[in-house]
Short mmCIF file of C-alpha atoms in Angstrom, two decimals:
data_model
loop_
_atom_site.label_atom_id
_atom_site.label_comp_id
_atom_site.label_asym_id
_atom_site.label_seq_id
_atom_site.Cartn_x
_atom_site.Cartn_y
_atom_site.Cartn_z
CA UNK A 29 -11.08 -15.62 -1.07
CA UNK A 30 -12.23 -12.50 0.93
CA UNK A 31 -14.16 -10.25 -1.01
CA UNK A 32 -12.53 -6.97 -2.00
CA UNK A 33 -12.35 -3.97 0.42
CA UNK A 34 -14.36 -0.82 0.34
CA UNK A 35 -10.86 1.38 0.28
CA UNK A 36 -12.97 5.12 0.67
CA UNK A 37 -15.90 6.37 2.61
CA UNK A 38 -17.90 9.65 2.06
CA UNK A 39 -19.67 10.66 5.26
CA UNK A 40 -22.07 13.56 4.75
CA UNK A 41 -23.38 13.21 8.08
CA UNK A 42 -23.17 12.17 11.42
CA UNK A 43 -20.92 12.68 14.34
CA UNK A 44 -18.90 14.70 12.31
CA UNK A 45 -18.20 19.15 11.61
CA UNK A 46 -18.26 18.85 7.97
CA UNK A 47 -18.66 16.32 5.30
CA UNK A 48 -15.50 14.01 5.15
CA UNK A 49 -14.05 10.78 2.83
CA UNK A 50 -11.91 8.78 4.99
CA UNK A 51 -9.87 5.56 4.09
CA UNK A 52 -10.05 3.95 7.35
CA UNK A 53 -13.41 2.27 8.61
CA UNK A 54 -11.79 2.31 11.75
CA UNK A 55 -12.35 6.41 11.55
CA UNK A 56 -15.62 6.22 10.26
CA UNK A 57 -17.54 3.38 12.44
CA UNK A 58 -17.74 5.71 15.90
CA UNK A 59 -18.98 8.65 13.71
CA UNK A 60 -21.77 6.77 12.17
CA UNK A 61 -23.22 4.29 14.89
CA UNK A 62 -25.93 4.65 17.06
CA UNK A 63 -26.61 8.19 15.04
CA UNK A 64 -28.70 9.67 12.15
CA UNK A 65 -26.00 9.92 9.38
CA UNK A 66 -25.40 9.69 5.93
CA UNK A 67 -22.78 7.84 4.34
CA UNK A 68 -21.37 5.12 1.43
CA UNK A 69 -18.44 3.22 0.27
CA UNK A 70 -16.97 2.89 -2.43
CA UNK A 71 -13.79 1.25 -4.23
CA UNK A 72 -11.82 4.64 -5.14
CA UNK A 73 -11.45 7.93 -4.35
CA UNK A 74 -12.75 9.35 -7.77
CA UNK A 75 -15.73 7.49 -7.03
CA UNK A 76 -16.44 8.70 -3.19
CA UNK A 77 -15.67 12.72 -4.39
CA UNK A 78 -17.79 12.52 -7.22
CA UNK A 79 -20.66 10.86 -4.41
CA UNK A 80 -19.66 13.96 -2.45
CA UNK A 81 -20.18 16.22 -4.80
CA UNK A 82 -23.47 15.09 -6.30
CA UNK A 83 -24.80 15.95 -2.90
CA UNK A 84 -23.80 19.75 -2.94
CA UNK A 85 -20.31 19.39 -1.47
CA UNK A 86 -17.76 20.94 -3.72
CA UNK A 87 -14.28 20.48 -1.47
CA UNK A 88 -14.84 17.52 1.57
CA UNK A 89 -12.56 17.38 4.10
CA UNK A 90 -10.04 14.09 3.26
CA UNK A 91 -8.29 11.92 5.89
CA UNK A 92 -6.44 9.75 3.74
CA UNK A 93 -4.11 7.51 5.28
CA UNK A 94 -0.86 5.97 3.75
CA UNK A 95 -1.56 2.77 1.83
CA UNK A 96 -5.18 3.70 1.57
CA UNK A 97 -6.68 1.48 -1.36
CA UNK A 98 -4.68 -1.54 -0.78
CA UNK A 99 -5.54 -3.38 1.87
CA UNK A 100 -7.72 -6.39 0.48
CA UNK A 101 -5.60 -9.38 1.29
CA UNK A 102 -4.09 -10.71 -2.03
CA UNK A 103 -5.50 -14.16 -3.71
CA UNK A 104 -3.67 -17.42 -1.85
CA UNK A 105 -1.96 -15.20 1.19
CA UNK A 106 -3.42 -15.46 4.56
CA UNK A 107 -5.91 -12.55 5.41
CA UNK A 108 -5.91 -10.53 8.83
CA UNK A 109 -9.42 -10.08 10.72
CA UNK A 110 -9.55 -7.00 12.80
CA UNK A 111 -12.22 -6.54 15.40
CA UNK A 112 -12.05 -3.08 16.75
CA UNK A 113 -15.19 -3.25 18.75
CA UNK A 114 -16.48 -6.80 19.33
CA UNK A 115 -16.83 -9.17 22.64
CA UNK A 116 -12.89 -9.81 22.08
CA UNK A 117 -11.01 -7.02 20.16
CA UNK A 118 -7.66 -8.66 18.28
CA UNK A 119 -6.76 -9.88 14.89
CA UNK A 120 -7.57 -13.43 13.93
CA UNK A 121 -5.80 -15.79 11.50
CA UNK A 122 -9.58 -17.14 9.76
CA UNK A 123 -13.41 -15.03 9.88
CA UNK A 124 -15.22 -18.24 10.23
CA UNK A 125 -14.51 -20.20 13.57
CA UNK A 126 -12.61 -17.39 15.39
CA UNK A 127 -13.16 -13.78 13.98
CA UNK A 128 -17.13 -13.88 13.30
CA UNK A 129 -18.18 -15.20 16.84
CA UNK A 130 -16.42 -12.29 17.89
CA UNK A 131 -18.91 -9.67 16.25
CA UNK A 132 -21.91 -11.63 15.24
CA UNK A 133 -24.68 -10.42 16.97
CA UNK A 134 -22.68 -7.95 18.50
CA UNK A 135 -24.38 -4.85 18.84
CA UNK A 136 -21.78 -1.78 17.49
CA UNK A 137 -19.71 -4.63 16.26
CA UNK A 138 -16.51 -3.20 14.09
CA UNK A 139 -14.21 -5.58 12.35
CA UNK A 140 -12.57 -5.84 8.83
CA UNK A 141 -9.80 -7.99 6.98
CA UNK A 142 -6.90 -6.99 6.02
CA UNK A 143 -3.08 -7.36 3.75
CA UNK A 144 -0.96 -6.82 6.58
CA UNK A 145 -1.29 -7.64 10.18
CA UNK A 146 0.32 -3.87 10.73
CA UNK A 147 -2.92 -2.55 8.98
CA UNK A 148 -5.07 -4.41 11.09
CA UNK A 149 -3.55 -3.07 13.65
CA UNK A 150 -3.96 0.47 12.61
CA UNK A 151 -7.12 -0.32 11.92
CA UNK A 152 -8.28 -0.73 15.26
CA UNK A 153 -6.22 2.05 16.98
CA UNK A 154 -8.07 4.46 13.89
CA UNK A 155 -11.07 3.24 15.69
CA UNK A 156 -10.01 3.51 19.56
CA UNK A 157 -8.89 7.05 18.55
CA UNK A 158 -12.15 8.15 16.37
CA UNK A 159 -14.02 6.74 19.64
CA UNK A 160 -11.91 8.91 22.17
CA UNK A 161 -12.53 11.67 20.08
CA UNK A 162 -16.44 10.80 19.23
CA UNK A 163 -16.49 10.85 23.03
CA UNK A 164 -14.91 13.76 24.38
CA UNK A 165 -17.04 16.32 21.91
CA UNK A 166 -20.08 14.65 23.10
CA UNK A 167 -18.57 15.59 27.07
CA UNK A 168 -17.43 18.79 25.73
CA UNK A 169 -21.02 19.54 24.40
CA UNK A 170 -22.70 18.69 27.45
CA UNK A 171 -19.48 20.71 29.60
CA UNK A 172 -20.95 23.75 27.06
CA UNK A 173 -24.41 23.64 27.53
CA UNK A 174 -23.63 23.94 31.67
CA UNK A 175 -23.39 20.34 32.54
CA UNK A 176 -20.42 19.53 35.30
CA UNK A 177 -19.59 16.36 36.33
CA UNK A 178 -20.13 14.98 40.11
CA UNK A 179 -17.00 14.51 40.51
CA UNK A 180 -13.50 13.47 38.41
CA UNK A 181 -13.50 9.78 38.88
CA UNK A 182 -13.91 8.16 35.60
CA UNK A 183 -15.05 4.84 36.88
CA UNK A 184 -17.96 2.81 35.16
CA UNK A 185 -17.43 5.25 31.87
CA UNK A 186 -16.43 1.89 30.27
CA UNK A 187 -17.34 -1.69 29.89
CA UNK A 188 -15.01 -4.73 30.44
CA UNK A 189 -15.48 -7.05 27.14
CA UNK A 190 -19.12 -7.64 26.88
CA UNK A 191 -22.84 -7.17 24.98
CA UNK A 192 -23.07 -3.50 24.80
CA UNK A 193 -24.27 -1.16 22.27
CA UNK A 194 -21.88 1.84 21.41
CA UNK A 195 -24.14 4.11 21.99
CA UNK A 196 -24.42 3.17 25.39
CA UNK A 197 -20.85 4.45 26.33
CA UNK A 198 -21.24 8.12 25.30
CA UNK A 199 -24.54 8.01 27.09
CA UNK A 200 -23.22 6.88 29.92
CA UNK A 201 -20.35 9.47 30.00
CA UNK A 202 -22.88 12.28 29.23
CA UNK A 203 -25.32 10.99 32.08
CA UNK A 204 -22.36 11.31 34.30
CA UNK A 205 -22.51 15.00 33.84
CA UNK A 206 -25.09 17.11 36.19
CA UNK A 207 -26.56 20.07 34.83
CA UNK A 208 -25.90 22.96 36.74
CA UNK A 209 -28.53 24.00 39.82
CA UNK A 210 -29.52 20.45 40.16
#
């Protein structure tokens, strides 16, 4: 059996405006990874806001999505895998033998099992999203501070499926961009 799923995570810092709980990994993974931040799991939502607010937050921002807190695959049905970010993403039938040589040693791997093959689905289009969007503030950042890019292609901003560390993407993006005057 699959052990239980952290349902709620309280993110106090990293890639993110203000401290947030979400109920989707898949929204919390890009925010987190490859960055100084500050975060924890936990099995309910009591449990995440009361984490929240023993570190000086009184009212975190919540992204709750529908059917938050039950996704752990129930006892003798078959499980989902999700790997968001891996050397193949997909959903696999078994972790052992198919999903974990997928993410082990993976660098920025993101995967988790799921009830439904629909929420493993959302799971990795939370992530794809929460990457876009991890993305373009680090471009619009750089746009801010006077960087311009050399041109508009967008070509070589992304890897094919292979070894790469997260991290490397937005730097690449951001290296793209030429200060102005140079």
């Amino acid at each position: 059996m699959p052990h239980k799923n952290k349902e709620y995570y309280a993110v106090l810092t990293g890639r993110i405006d203000e401290p947030t709980i979400f109920s989707s990994w898949g929204d919390v993974h890009p925010r987190v990874t490859g960055c100084r931040s500050k975060l924890k799991a936990f099995d309910d939502l009591l449990e995440a806001q009361d984490f929240v607010e023993k570190n000086g937050v009184k009212q975190p921002k919540l992204v709750i999505k529908k059917g938050a807190g039950e996704t752990t695959p129930l006892l003798g049905n078959e499980a989902f895998y999700a790997v968001a970010n891996g050397r193949n993403p997909g959903i696999y039938p078994y972790y052992h033998g198919k999903t974990k040589p997928e993410v082990h040693g993976f660098s920025g791997a993101c995967h988790k099992h799921f009830r439904t093959h629909s929420q493993a689905e959302a799971f990795i289009e939370d992530w794809r999203n929460s990457y876009a969007d991890v993305c373009r503030r680090e471009i619009k950042a750089k746009l801010d501070q006077g960087s311009r890019p050399p041109n508009m292609g967008l070509r070589g901003i992304l890897q094919a499926n292979s070894e790469y560390d997260i991290s490397e993407d937005i730097t690449k993006m951001t290296e793209k961009l030429i200060l102005k005057g140079e």
